[in-house]
Coordinates of C-alpha atoms in Angstrom, one line a residue:
M1 CA 17.4 -0.9 -7.6
L2 CA 17.3 -2.9 -10.8
Q3 CA 16.3 -6.0 -8.9
A4 CA 13.4 -4.1 -7.3
A5 CA 12.3 -2.6 -10.6
F6 CA 12.3 -6.0 -12.2
A7 CA 10.3 -7.5 -9.3
I8 CA 7.7 -4.8 -9.6
L9 CA 7.4 -5.2 -13.4
I10 CA 7.0 -9.0 -13.0
N11 CA 4.2 -8.6 -10.5
C12 CA 2.5 -5.9 -12.5
A13 CA 2.7 -8.1 -15.7
V14 CA 1.1 -11.1 -13.9
F15 CA -1.7 -9.0 -12.4
A16 CA -2.3 -7.3 -15.7
G17 CA -2.5 -10.7 -17.4
V18 CA -4.9 -12.0 -14.8
G19 CA -7.2 -9.0 -15.0
L20 CA -7.2 -8.2 -18.7
G21 CA -9.6 -10.9 -19.8
P22 CA -12.2 -10.5 -17.0
M23 CA -12.1 -6.7 -17.5
A24 CA -12.7 -7.0 -21.2
V25 CA -15.7 -9.2 -20.4
L26 CA -17.1 -7.2 -17.4
A27 CA -16.5 -3.7 -18.8
R28 CA -18.2 -4.1 -22.2
G29 CA -18.6 -0.8 -24.0
V30 CA -15.6 0.8 -22.3
G31 CA -12.6 2.0 -24.3
L32 CA -9.6 -0.3 -24.6
P33 CA -7.2 2.1 -22.9
A34 CA -9.4 2.1 -19.8
V35 CA -9.5 -1.7 -19.8
L36 CA -5.8 -1.9 -20.1
A37 CA -5.3 0.7 -17.3
M38 CA -7.7 -1.0 -14.9
A39 CA -6.6 -4.6 -15.7
P40 CA -3.7 -4.7 -13.2
A41 CA -5.9 -3.5 -10.3
A42 CA -8.6 -6.0 -11.4
G43 CA -6.0 -8.7 -11.6
Y44 CA -4.8 -8.0 -8.1
A45 CA -8.4 -8.0 -6.9
L46 CA -9.0 -11.5 -8.4
A47 CA -5.6 -12.9 -7.2
S48 CA -6.1 -11.6 -3.6
V49 CA -9.7 -13.0 -3.5
A50 CA -8.6 -16.3 -5.0
L51 CA -5.7 -16.6 -2.6
T52 CA -7.9 -15.8 0.4
C53 CA -10.3 -18.6 -0.6
W54 CA -7.3 -20.9 -1.0
L55 CA -6.2 -20.1 2.6
M56 CA -9.7 -20.7 3.9
R57 CA -9.3 -24.3 2.5
E58 CA -6.2 -24.6 4.6
G59 CA -3.8 -24.2 1.7
T60 CA -0.4 -22.5 1.7
V61 CA 1.0 -19.8 -0.6
G62 CA 3.8 -22.1 -1.7
A63 CA 1.2 -24.7 -2.9
A64 CA -1.0 -22.1 -4.4
M65 CA 1.5 -20.6 -6.9
V66 CA 0.9 -22.9 -9.9
P67 CA -2.8 -23.7 -9.6
V68 CA -3.9 -20.2 -8.6
T69 CA -1.7 -18.3 -11.0
G70 CA -2.2 -20.7 -13.9
G71 CA -5.9 -21.0 -13.3
L72 CA -6.4 -17.2 -13.2
L73 CA -4.3 -16.7 -16.4
A74 CA -6.2 -19.5 -18.1
V75 CA -9.6 -17.9 -17.2
S76 CA -8.3 -14.5 -18.5
L77 CA -7.2 -16.1 -21.8
V78 CA -10.6 -17.8 -22.3
C79 CA -12.3 -14.4 -21.6
L80 CA -10.1 -12.7 -24.3
I81 CA -10.9 -15.4 -26.8
L82 CA -14.7 -15.0 -26.1
V83 CA -14.6 -11.3 -26.7
R84 CA -11.9 -11.1 -29.4
R85 CA -14.2 -9.6 -32.0
D86 CA -15.3 -6.9 -29.6
L87 CA -11.7 -6.2 -28.6
L88 CA -10.7 -5.7 -32.2
G89 CA -13.4 -3.1 -32.6
R90 CA -12.2 -1.3 -29.5
L91 CA -8.6 -1.5 -30.7
A92 CA -9.6 0.4 -33.9
A93 CA -10.8 3.3 -31.8
V94 CA -7.7 3.6 -29.6
R95 CA -5.8 6.9 -29.9
G96 CA -2.0 6.5 -29.6
R97 CA -1.5 9.7 -27.6
R98 CA -3.3 8.3 -24.5
L99 CA -1.3 5.0 -24.6
L100 CA 2.0 6.8 -25.1
A101 CA 1.3 9.3 -22.4
G102 CA 0.3 6.5 -20.0
L103 CA 3.4 4.4 -20.8
A104 CA 5.7 7.4 -20.4
G105 CA 4.2 8.2 -17.1
A106 CA 4.5 4.6 -16.0
V107 CA 8.2 4.6 -16.7
L108 CA 8.7 7.9 -14.7
C109 CA 6.6 6.5 -11.9
L110 CA 8.7 3.3 -11.7
G111 CA 11.9 5.4 -11.7
M112 CA 10.7 7.8 -9.0
L113 CA 9.5 5.0 -6.8
T114 CA 12.8 3.1 -7.0
A115 CA 15.3 5.9 -7.1
P116 CA 15.4 6.3 -3.3
L117 CA 16.4 2.6 -3.1
S118 CA 19.6 3.3 -5.0
A119 CA 20.3 6.6 -3.1
G120 CA 19.6 5.2 0.4
N121 CA 21.5 2.6 2.4
K122 CA 20.6 -1.0 2.6
G123 CA 18.3 -0.4 5.6
Y124 CA 16.2 2.2 3.7
A125 CA 13.6 -0.3 2.5
V126 CA 13.6 -2.5 5.6
F127 CA 13.1 0.1 8.3
R128 CA 11.2 2.8 6.5
G129 CA 8.6 4.7 8.5
N130 CA 6.5 2.3 10.5
A131 CA 8.4 -0.9 10.8
S132 CA 5.9 -2.5 13.1
D133 CA 3.4 -3.0 10.3
S134 CA 6.2 -4.1 7.9
F135 CA 7.2 -6.9 10.3
I136 CA 3.6 -8.0 11.0
Y137 CA 3.1 -8.6 7.3
M138 CA 6.6 -10.2 6.8
F139 CA 6.0 -12.6 9.7
L140 CA 2.5 -13.5 8.3
A141 CA 4.0 -14.0 4.8
R142 CA 6.6 -16.3 6.2
Y143 CA 3.9 -18.3 8.0
F144 CA 1.5 -18.6 5.1
D145 CA 4.2 -19.5 2.7
V146 CA 4.8 -22.9 4.4
H147 CA 1.9 -23.6 6.7
P148 CA -1.9 -23.6 6.5
R149 CA -3.7 -21.2 8.8
A150 CA -5.0 -23.8 11.3
W151 CA -1.6 -25.4 11.8
A152 CA -0.6 -23.0 14.6
F153 CA -3.9 -23.6 16.4
T154 CA -3.4 -27.4 16.4
H155 CA 0.0 -27.0 18.1
S156 CA 1.0 -25.4 21.4
P157 CA 3.1 -22.3 21.4
E158 CA 6.1 -24.4 22.5
E159 CA 5.6 -26.8 19.6
V160 CA 5.4 -23.9 17.1
E161 CA 8.6 -22.4 18.5
A162 CA 10.3 -25.7 18.3
D163 CA 9.4 -26.0 14.7
D164 CA 10.6 -22.5 13.8
P165 CA 11.0 -19.6 16.2
M166 CA 10.1 -17.2 13.4
L167 CA 6.6 -18.6 13.4
G168 CA 5.9 -17.6 17.0
P169 CA 5.3 -13.8 16.4
P170 CA 2.6 -14.3 13.7
R171 CA 0.6 -16.9 15.7
S172 CA -1.4 -14.2 17.4
M173 CA -2.2 -12.5 14.1
L174 CA -3.6 -15.4 12.1
N175 CA -7.2 -14.2 12.5
I176 CA -6.4 -10.8 10.8
R177 CA -4.5 -9.6 7.8
W178 CA -4.8 -12.9 6.0
T179 CA -4.8 -11.5 2.5
C180 CA -2.0 -8.9 2.6
G181 CA 0.4 -11.2 4.4
A182 CA -0.3 -14.0 1.9
M183 CA -0.1 -11.7 -1.1
L184 CA 3.3 -10.5 0.1
A185 CA 4.5 -14.1 0.1
Y186 CA 2.8 -14.7 -3.3
G187 CA 4.4 -11.6 -4.9
A188 CA 7.8 -12.5 -3.5
K189 CA 7.6 -15.9 -5.2
L190 CA 6.6 -14.3 -8.5
A191 CA 9.6 -12.1 -8.3
G192 CA 12.0 -14.8 -7.1
M193 CA 13.0 -12.7 -4.1
G194 CA 13.0 -13.3 -0.3
I195 CA 10.2 -11.8 1.7
V196 CA 12.4 -9.2 3.5
D197 CA 13.9 -8.0 0.2
F198 CA 10.6 -7.9 -1.5
Q199 CA 8.4 -6.3 1.1
Y200 CA 9.2 -2.7 0.0
P201 CA 8.9 -3.5 -3.8
F202 CA 5.6 -5.2 -2.9
T203 CA 4.2 -1.9 -1.7
M204 CA 5.6 0.0 -4.6
T205 CA 3.9 -2.5 -6.9
S206 CA 0.6 -1.3 -5.4
F207 CA 1.5 2.3 -6.3
M208 CA 2.2 1.2 -9.9
L209 CA -1.2 -0.4 -10.0
F210 CA -2.7 2.7 -8.4
Y211 CA -1.0 4.9 -11.1
A212 CA -2.5 2.8 -13.9
A213 CA -6.0 2.8 -12.3
M214 CA -5.9 6.6 -11.9
L215 CA -5.2 7.0 -15.6
A216 CA -8.6 5.5 -16.4
F217 CA -10.4 7.3 -13.7
L218 CA -9.0 10.7 -14.6
A219 CA -9.7 10.1 -18.3
A220 CA -13.3 9.4 -17.3
M221 CA -13.2 12.8 -15.5
G222 CA -12.2 14.5 -18.7
F223 CA -8.5 14.9 -18.3
S224 CA -6.3 15.0 -21.4
P225 CA -3.8 12.2 -21.9
F226 CA -0.9 14.3 -20.8
L227 CA -2.7 15.7 -17.7
A228 CA -4.1 12.3 -16.8
A229 CA -0.6 10.8 -16.8
L230 CA 0.9 13.8 -15.0
T231 CA -1.8 13.8 -12.3
S232 CA -1.6 10.1 -11.8
L233 CA 2.2 10.4 -11.4
V234 CA 1.7 13.1 -8.8
M235 CA -0.8 11.0 -6.9
A236 CA 1.6 8.0 -6.8
T237 CA 4.9 9.8 -6.0
G238 CA 3.9 13.2 -4.4
F239 CA 3.6 13.9 -0.7
Y240 CA 0.6 11.8 0.1
G241 CA 1.9 8.9 -1.9
Q242 CA 5.1 9.0 0.0
F243 CA 3.4 9.3 3.3
V244 CA 1.1 6.3 2.8
L245 CA 4.0 4.3 1.5
D246 CA 6.0 5.2 4.6
I247 CA 3.3 4.5 7.1
R248 CA 3.7 0.9 6.0
A249 CA 0.1 -0.2 6.5
F250 CA 0.2 -2.7 3.7
S251 CA -3.6 -3.2 3.7
Q252 CA -4.1 0.5 3.2
I253 CA -1.5 0.6 0.4
N254 CA -2.9 -2.5 -1.3
V255 CA -6.4 -1.2 -1.3
L256 CA -5.6 2.2 -3.0
P257 CA -5.9 0.8 -6.5
L258 CA -8.9 -1.2 -5.5
T259 CA -10.8 1.9 -4.3
V260 CA -10.0 3.7 -7.6
L261 CA -11.3 0.6 -9.4
L262 CA -14.5 0.8 -7.4
A263 CA -15.0 4.5 -7.9
W264 CA -14.5 4.0 -11.7
A265 CA -16.8 1.1 -11.8
I266 CA -19.7 2.8 -10.0
S267 CA -19.3 5.9 -12.3
L268 CA -19.7 3.9 -15.6
P269 CA -22.9 4.7 -17.5
P270 CA -25.6 2.1 -16.6
P271 CA -25.9 -0.6 -19.3
E272 CA -29.2 -1.2 -21.0
R273 CA -29.1 -4.9 -21.9
T274 CA -29.7 -7.6 -19.3
P275 CA -26.4 -9.5 -20.0
D276 CA -24.5 -6.2 -19.6
I277 CA -26.3 -5.5 -16.4
I278 CA -25.2 -8.9 -15.1
R279 CA -21.6 -8.1 -16.1
R280 CA -21.6 -4.7 -14.4
A281 CA -23.0 -6.3 -11.2
G282 CA -20.1 -8.7 -11.4
L283 CA -17.5 -5.9 -11.8
L284 CA -19.0 -3.9 -8.9
G285 CA -19.3 -7.0 -6.7
L286 CA -15.6 -7.9 -7.3
S287 CA -14.6 -4.3 -6.5
F288 CA -16.5 -4.3 -3.2
L289 CA -15.4 -7.7 -2.3
A290 CA -11.7 -7.0 -3.0
C291 CA -11.8 -3.8 -0.9
F292 CA -13.3 -5.7 2.0
V293 CA -11.0 -8.7 1.8
N294 CA -7.8 -6.6 1.6
Y295 CA -8.7 -4.0 4.2
T296 CA -11.7 -5.1 6.3
E297 CA -12.0 -2.0 8.5
I298 CA -12.2 0.4 5.5
F299 CA -15.4 -1.2 4.4
P300 CA -17.8 1.3 6.2
M301 CA -16.1 4.2 4.5
V302 CA -16.3 2.4 1.1
V303 CA -20.0 1.7 1.6
G304 CA -20.5 5.3 2.8
A305 CA -18.8 6.6 -0.3
A306 CA -20.9 4.4 -2.7
A307 CA -24.1 5.5 -0.9
A308 CA -23.0 9.2 -1.1
F309 CA -22.5 8.7 -4.8
L310 CA -26.1 7.6 -5.3
G311 CA -27.3 10.4 -3.1
L312 CA -25.4 13.0 -5.2
L313 CA -26.8 11.5 -8.4
G314 CA -30.2 12.0 -6.9
L315 CA -29.4 15.5 -5.8
A316 CA -28.2 16.4 -9.3
G317 CA -31.3 14.8 -10.9
R318 CA -29.3 12.1 -12.7
L319 CA -30.3 8.9 -10.7
T320 CA -32.3 6.6 -12.9
R321 CA -34.1 3.4 -11.9
R322 CA -31.6 1.4 -14.0
Q323 CA -28.7 3.1 -12.3
A324 CA -30.1 2.4 -8.9
L325 CA -30.7 -1.2 -9.9
V326 CA -27.2 -1.8 -11.2
Q327 CA -25.5 -0.2 -8.2
T328 CA -27.7 -2.1 -5.7
A329 CA -27.2 -5.4 -7.5
G330 CA -23.4 -4.9 -7.6
F331 CA -23.3 -4.1 -3.9
A332 CA -25.5 -7.1 -3.1
V333 CA -23.2 -9.4 -5.1
G334 CA -20.1 -8.1 -3.3
L335 CA -21.8 -8.4 0.1
A336 CA -23.1 -11.9 -0.6
A337 CA -19.6 -13.0 -1.6
T338 CA -18.3 -12.1 1.8
W339 CA -20.5 -14.8 3.5
P340 CA -17.7 -17.3 3.7
L341 CA -15.6 -14.6 5.4
R342 CA -18.3 -13.4 7.7
F343 CA -16.0 -13.8 10.7
L344 CA -14.1 -10.8 9.4
Y345 CA -17.0 -8.6 10.4
A346 CA -16.1 -9.2 14.1
H347 CA -12.5 -8.3 13.2
M348 CA -13.7 -5.1 11.5
L349 CA -15.6 -4.0 14.5
A350 CA -12.7 -4.8 16.8
Q351 CA -10.3 -2.9 14.7
I352 CA -12.5 0.1 14.5
H353 CA -12.9 0.1 18.3
F354 CA -9.2 -0.4 18.7
T355 CA -8.2 2.5 16.5
T356 CA -10.6 4.9 18.2
I357 CA -8.8 4.4 21.5
A358 CA -5.3 4.6 19.8
P359 CA -2.8 6.4 22.0
E360 CA -2.1 10.0 21.2
L361 CA 1.5 9.2 20.6
W362 CA 0.5 7.5 17.3
S363 CA -0.8 10.7 15.9
E364 CA 2.1 12.6 17.3
A365 CA 4.5 10.2 15.5
Y366 CA 2.7 10.1 12.2
F367 CA 0.6 13.3 11.8
P368 CA 2.5 16.3 13.1
W369 CA 2.6 17.7 9.6
L370 CA -1.3 17.5 9.4
F371 CA -2.4 18.9 12.7
K372 CA 0.3 21.6 12.7
N373 CA -1.4 23.2 9.7
I374 CA -4.7 21.5 8.7
P375 CA -5.5 23.3 5.4
A376 CA -2.0 22.7 4.1
G377 CA -2.1 19.1 5.5
I378 CA -5.3 18.2 3.8
F379 CA -3.8 19.1 0.4
G380 CA -0.3 17.7 1.2
V381 CA 1.6 20.9 0.7
T382 CA 3.2 21.4 4.2
L383 CA 6.5 20.1 2.9
A384 CA 6.9 23.2 0.8
G385 CA 7.7 25.2 3.9
D386 CA 11.0 23.6 5.0
G387 CA 11.4 20.5 2.8
F388 CA 13.9 22.3 0.6
A389 CA 15.2 24.8 3.2
K390 CA 16.5 21.9 5.4
L391 CA 18.9 20.8 2.7
P392 CA 22.5 22.1 3.0
G393 CA 22.9 25.5 1.5
L394 CA 19.2 26.0 0.6
S395 CA 17.9 27.7 3.8
F396 CA 16.8 30.6 1.6
L397 CA 14.1 28.4 0.2
H398 CA 12.1 28.6 3.5
I399 CA 8.5 29.6 2.7
H400 CA 6.5 31.2 5.5
T401 CA 3.6 29.2 7.0
A402 CA 1.2 32.0 6.1
V403 CA 2.1 31.6 2.4
I404 CA 1.6 27.8 2.5
T405 CA -1.7 28.3 4.3
L406 CA -2.9 30.8 1.7
F407 CA -2.0 28.4 -1.1
A408 CA -3.9 25.6 0.6
L409 CA -6.9 27.8 1.0
L410 CA -6.9 28.7 -2.7
L411 CA -6.8 25.0 -3.4
A412 CA -9.8 24.6 -1.1
V413 CA -11.7 27.2 -3.2
L414 CA -10.8 25.2 -6.3
F415 CA -11.9 22.0 -4.5
L416 CA -15.4 23.6 -3.9
A417 CA -15.4 24.7 -7.6
G418 CA -14.7 21.1 -8.6
V419 CA -17.6 19.9 -6.5
L420 CA -20.0 22.4 -8.1
R421 CA -18.7 21.6 -11.5
A422 CA -19.2 17.8 -10.9
L423 CA -22.8 18.5 -9.9
A424 CA -23.3 20.4 -13.1
D425 CA -21.6 18.0 -15.4
R426 CA -24.5 15.9 -16.7
D427 CA -22.4 14.0 -19.2
H428 CA -19.9 12.4 -16.8
D429 CA -20.4 10.7 -13.4
A430 CA -16.7 10.1 -12.6
P431 CA -16.3 13.6 -11.1
L432 CA -19.3 12.9 -8.9
A433 CA -17.8 9.7 -7.7
A434 CA -14.6 11.6 -6.8
V435 CA -16.8 14.0 -4.8
A436 CA -18.4 11.1 -3.0
F437 CA -15.2 9.4 -2.0
A438 CA -13.6 12.8 -1.0
A439 CA -16.6 13.5 1.1
A440 CA -16.2 10.2 2.9
S441 CA -12.6 11.0 3.8
L442 CA -13.3 14.6 4.8
A443 CA -16.3 13.6 6.9
T444 CA -14.3 10.9 8.7
F445 CA -11.5 13.5 9.3
A446 CA -13.9 16.1 10.7
L447 CA -15.9 13.6 12.8
F448 CA -12.9 12.0 14.5
T449 CA -11.1 15.4 14.9
L450 CA -14.1 16.7 16.8
R451 CA -14.2 13.5 18.9
D452 CA -10.5 14.1 19.7
T453 CA -9.3 10.9 18.0
P454 CA -6.5 12.3 15.8
W455 CA -5.1 9.0 14.7
V456 CA -8.3 7.8 13.1
A457 CA -9.0 11.3 11.7
G458 CA -5.6 11.3 9.9
K459 CA -5.9 7.8 8.7
G460 CA -9.4 8.4 7.4
L461 CA -8.2 11.5 5.5
S462 CA -5.4 9.5 3.8
Y463 CA -7.7 6.6 2.7
F464 CA -9.2 8.4 -0.2
Y465 CA -6.7 11.2 -0.7
P466 CA -6.5 10.8 -4.5
F467 CA -10.1 11.9 -4.8
I468 CA -9.6 15.0 -2.6
L469 CA -6.5 16.1 -4.6
C470 CA -8.0 15.5 -8.0
L471 CA -11.0 17.7 -7.6
P472 CA -9.2 21.1 -7.6
L473 CA -7.3 19.9 -10.7
Y474 CA -10.6 18.8 -12.3
A475 CA -12.1 22.3 -11.6
A476 CA -9.3 23.9 -13.6
L477 CA -7.9 21.4 -16.0
S478 CA -10.6 19.0 -17.1
R479 CA -11.7 19.1 -20.8
N480 CA -15.3 18.3 -20.0
A481 CA -17.7 21.0 -21.2
L482 CA -17.8 23.8 -18.6
P483 CA -21.2 24.9 -17.2
R484 CA -22.6 27.9 -19.0
L485 CA -22.0 30.1 -15.9
A486 CA -18.2 29.5 -16.2
R487 CA -18.1 30.7 -19.8
S488 CA -19.2 34.2 -19.0
G489 CA -18.7 37.0 -16.5
W490 CA -15.9 37.2 -14.0
I491 CA -15.6 33.4 -13.7
K492 CA -14.3 33.4 -17.3
W493 CA -11.5 35.7 -16.3
A494 CA -10.7 33.6 -13.2
L495 CA -10.1 30.5 -15.3
P496 CA -6.4 31.4 -16.2
T497 CA -5.7 32.0 -12.6
A498 CA -7.3 28.6 -11.6
T499 CA -5.2 26.9 -14.3
A500 CA -2.0 28.5 -13.1
L501 CA -2.8 27.5 -9.5
A502 CA -3.5 23.9 -10.5
M503 CA -0.3 23.6 -12.5
A504 CA 1.6 25.1 -9.6
F505 CA 0.2 22.4 -7.4
L506 CA 1.3 19.7 -9.9
V507 CA 4.8 21.1 -10.1
L508 CA 5.1 21.4 -6.4
Q509 CA 4.1 17.7 -5.9
L510 CA 6.6 16.6 -8.6
S511 CA 9.3 18.5 -6.7
F512 CA 8.4 16.5 -3.6
A513 CA 8.9 13.3 -5.6
C514 CA 12.3 14.6 -6.7
L515 CA 13.1 15.5 -3.1
R516 CA 12.6 11.9 -2.0
P517 CA 15.9 10.4 -3.2
V518 CA 17.8 13.4 -2.0
Y519 CA 16.7 12.8 1.6
A520 CA 17.3 9.1 1.1
A521 CA 20.9 9.8 0.2
M522 CA 21.3 11.9 3.4
D523 CA 19.6 9.1 5.5
A524 CA 17.3 11.8 6.8
D525 CA 13.6 12.4 7.1
Y526 CA 11.5 15.4 6.2
P527 CA 10.9 18.0 8.9
D528 CA 7.8 17.3 11.0
Y529 CA 7.4 13.9 9.4
V530 CA 7.1 10.3 10.6
R531 CA 9.2 10.3 13.8
N532 CA 8.9 6.9 15.5
H533 CA 11.8 4.9 13.8
G534 CA 15.0 6.5 15.1
R535 CA 16.1 3.4 17.1
Y536 CA 15.6 0.7 14.6
R537 CA 16.9 2.8 11.7
A538 CA 20.3 2.5 13.3
I539 CA 20.5 -1.2 12.5
D540 CA 23.1 -2.2 9.9
C541 CA 21.2 -4.1 7.3
D542 CA 24.3 -5.0 5.2
I543 CA 24.7 -8.6 6.2
D544 CA 26.6 -9.8 3.1
A545 CA 29.6 -10.8 5.1
I546 CA 27.5 -12.9 7.5
R547 CA 25.8 -14.6 4.5
A548 CA 29.2 -15.3 2.9
A549 CA 30.6 -16.9 6.0
L550 CA 27.5 -19.2 6.4
V551 CA 27.7 -20.2 2.7
A552 CA 31.5 -20.8 2.8
A553 CA 31.0 -23.1 5.8
G554 CA 28.1 -25.0 4.3
A555 CA 26.0 -24.2 7.3
K556 CA 22.4 -25.5 7.6
D557 CA 21.3 -24.0 10.9
V558 CA 22.1 -20.7 12.6
G559 CA 21.2 -19.5 16.1
I560 CA 20.1 -15.9 16.5
C561 CA 19.6 -13.9 19.7
S562 CA 19.3 -10.2 20.3
A563 CA 18.2 -7.9 23.1
D564 CA 16.6 -5.8 20.4
P565 CA 13.4 -7.5 18.9
W566 CA 13.8 -5.5 15.7
K567 CA 17.4 -6.9 15.2
W568 CA 16.2 -10.4 15.9
S569 CA 13.3 -10.2 13.5
F570 CA 15.3 -8.7 10.7
L571 CA 18.2 -11.1 10.9
G572 CA 16.0 -14.1 11.5
L573 CA 13.6 -13.4 8.6
T574 CA 16.5 -12.6 6.3
L575 CA 18.6 -15.6 7.0
G576 CA 15.6 -17.8 7.3
E577 CA 15.1 -17.6 3.6
R578 CA 18.1 -19.9 3.2
W579 CA 19.1 -21.3 6.6
R580 CA 17.1 -22.9 9.4
V581 CA 16.8 -20.3 12.2
R582 CA 17.1 -21.5 15.8
L583 CA 17.3 -20.0 19.3
P584 CA 20.6 -20.5 21.0
G585 CA 19.2 -23.1 23.4
Q586 CA 17.9 -25.1 20.4
M587 CA 21.5 -25.3 19.0
L588 CA 22.8 -27.3 22.0
E589 CA 21.6 -30.7 20.8
G590 CA 24.6 -32.7 19.6
P591 CA 28.2 -33.5 20.7
P592 CA 29.5 -30.9 23.1
D593 CA 32.7 -30.4 21.1
G594 CA 30.7 -29.8 17.9
K595 CA 30.6 -26.3 16.5
V596 CA 27.5 -24.2 15.7
F597 CA 26.9 -20.7 14.2
V598 CA 25.3 -18.2 16.5
A599 CA 24.6 -14.5 15.6
L600 CA 24.5 -12.1 18.5
D601 CA 24.4 -8.3 19.1
L602 CA 27.8 -6.6 18.5
P603 CA 28.5 -4.4 21.6
K604 CA 29.4 -0.8 21.0
S605 CA 32.8 -1.6 22.5
G606 CA 33.4 -4.3 19.8
V607 CA 33.7 -8.0 19.9
P608 CA 34.2 -9.3 23.5
A609 CA 37.7 -10.6 24.1
D610 CA 36.5 -14.0 25.2
L611 CA 34.5 -14.5 22.0
A612 CA 37.0 -12.9 19.6
P613 CA 38.6 -16.3 18.8
Y614 CA 35.3 -17.6 17.5
L615 CA 34.3 -14.6 15.3
A616 CA 33.3 -15.6 11.8
A617 CA 31.9 -12.4 10.4
K618 CA 30.4 -9.1 11.6
N619 CA 28.9 -5.8 10.6
A620 CA 28.1 -2.7 12.7
S621 CA 25.1 -4.4 14.5
F622 CA 25.8 -8.2 14.5
A623 CA 28.6 -10.6 15.1
L624 CA 28.5 -14.2 13.8
Y625 CA 30.4 -16.7 15.9
L626 CA 31.3 -20.3 15.3
L627 CA 31.1 -21.6 18.8
P628 CA 31.7 -25.1 20.4
R629 CA 28.4 -26.3 21.9
A630 CA 30.0 -26.4 25.3
R631 CA 31.0 -22.7 25.1
L632 CA 27.5 -21.8 23.9
A633 CA 25.9 -23.8 26.7
A634 CA 27.9 -21.7 29.2
L635 CA 26.8 -18.5 27.4
A636 CA 23.2 -19.3 26.6
G637 CA 21.7 -18.5 30.0
T638 CA 23.1 -15.0 30.0
L639 CA 21.8 -14.1 26.5
P640 CA 18.7 -11.7 26.5
C641 CA 16.5 -12.7 23.5
A642 CA 13.7 -10.3 22.7
R643 CA 11.3 -11.4 20.0
E644 CA 8.2 -9.2 19.8
P645 CA 8.9 -6.2 17.5
Y646 CA 5.6 -4.4 17.9

């Protein structure tokens, strides 16, 4: 856990350093706490866009580390020097309470995210939830780390396999998911970890960036320092945060802080001076571009949310010509910047079409908790029913479905109150941005539910879940001036009830965060939760004995074969960080009496008697043998090797 926490902090520090200078320049007039909170997300946006451009020029992640990281940090430093006087003025206005609350929440967030790693077994972080997506990105990270994108297309599949069997699976994915796969390799190098070991901390890094970005957004909505930190913590570690983390769609995870950055940027007051208008257009353009680059198929929803925001401003009578000009210019900058990546539009359309025909079993595997009780699912409170009652000795904590549904319906009433309050709040536009993004998710959910496409409906709901969840809290807890109607009559007397309901929701979500390491220690999953990973979760990921045997022998190559593609992928990617991975047939070159290391499946009955003399190490899933080549040649034709874990 300590290694994971250190890796997360290193990545967060680099992204914060990259983003701080540009944010200080582009967000002139914004308070320093907001700049500090948004800097990591902005840094990730800049790094991911820069790395994508590097890949387009046929560079590798390994070669990009020094020039890209050093160049971005140098630009940030220059920006800070240019606006140093302005920063000193902003520093004088900083209130310590907001900084302290944010930092305390960040420590808790890091602790809650990493606690399950220490409670769970070694396979917890590798085969968590949807391992298909995890391995897609790990394979891509392995490829981009050492090869330019076009390399695989200038060689036949046989030549690629001959170079490295682990490069075969990502060959068919090189026209998609460039950025997230490359950023996984980039972050692993920053942390000094292998790709397999870092892939889970990589996604947790995005949730740390998301936590920080939410601090600034909630502050703009009028939340106090304490409530902003508490609500951000809930968004990152509560039920929806856990679900998005477990679904392992790295692109969706990575884009979470970027959508918050965009929502915050479009809600800033329009600048008056021409230089500031140009800066704002640059900030908006970067936000749009980063969302598009990191998760291409979400772009229609992002654009829809931004358009809905302008529409709501007009409906509320708050849309000025300057505001429309700034927003349009920012979108135009972001869209123009996608021109070198225009081929991704075809990918976006293909992915949208593909997901709309997704098999029903996908939604059955990932969204049973949602469609079993839609009101409770929308607000992420279904776990309250049996999440605690399924623990040993706590069956009395079962809460009837009707009670959970009633609680969710009351939250829905608060949600509507938040929408009305946002329309009436003429001094702040961030609440209206939350309404726009929440409307985009809810509209997507409703549309695809009616079209009987539950997978897309559930995914659409989860894309902008923070904005859905923050509106009920905004209705009851924000310090923004309440509309006159809310200060008189029966609404005045309803406010204490609304506050109690909002606080109950926060406490409930925090209890879900605390429940996470308990289930990890039990190696169990929540009731009615993600259900598609029973087979590969049985793989023993503790391979220390196998590593030790290879190190002791000074091995350079190791052959790997398994009838289970998940086992082959895991062992190959893990050992491939240090040793050259080969297929058994590729280990036959050389003297017949020479000996080679080969890792194979361990049968349930144990090590076969004829191979027992050659056993070098084993765990519950794998056996490492030191075989003479002649013995391997006799065995190779009988070995089933499956290599497509999707």
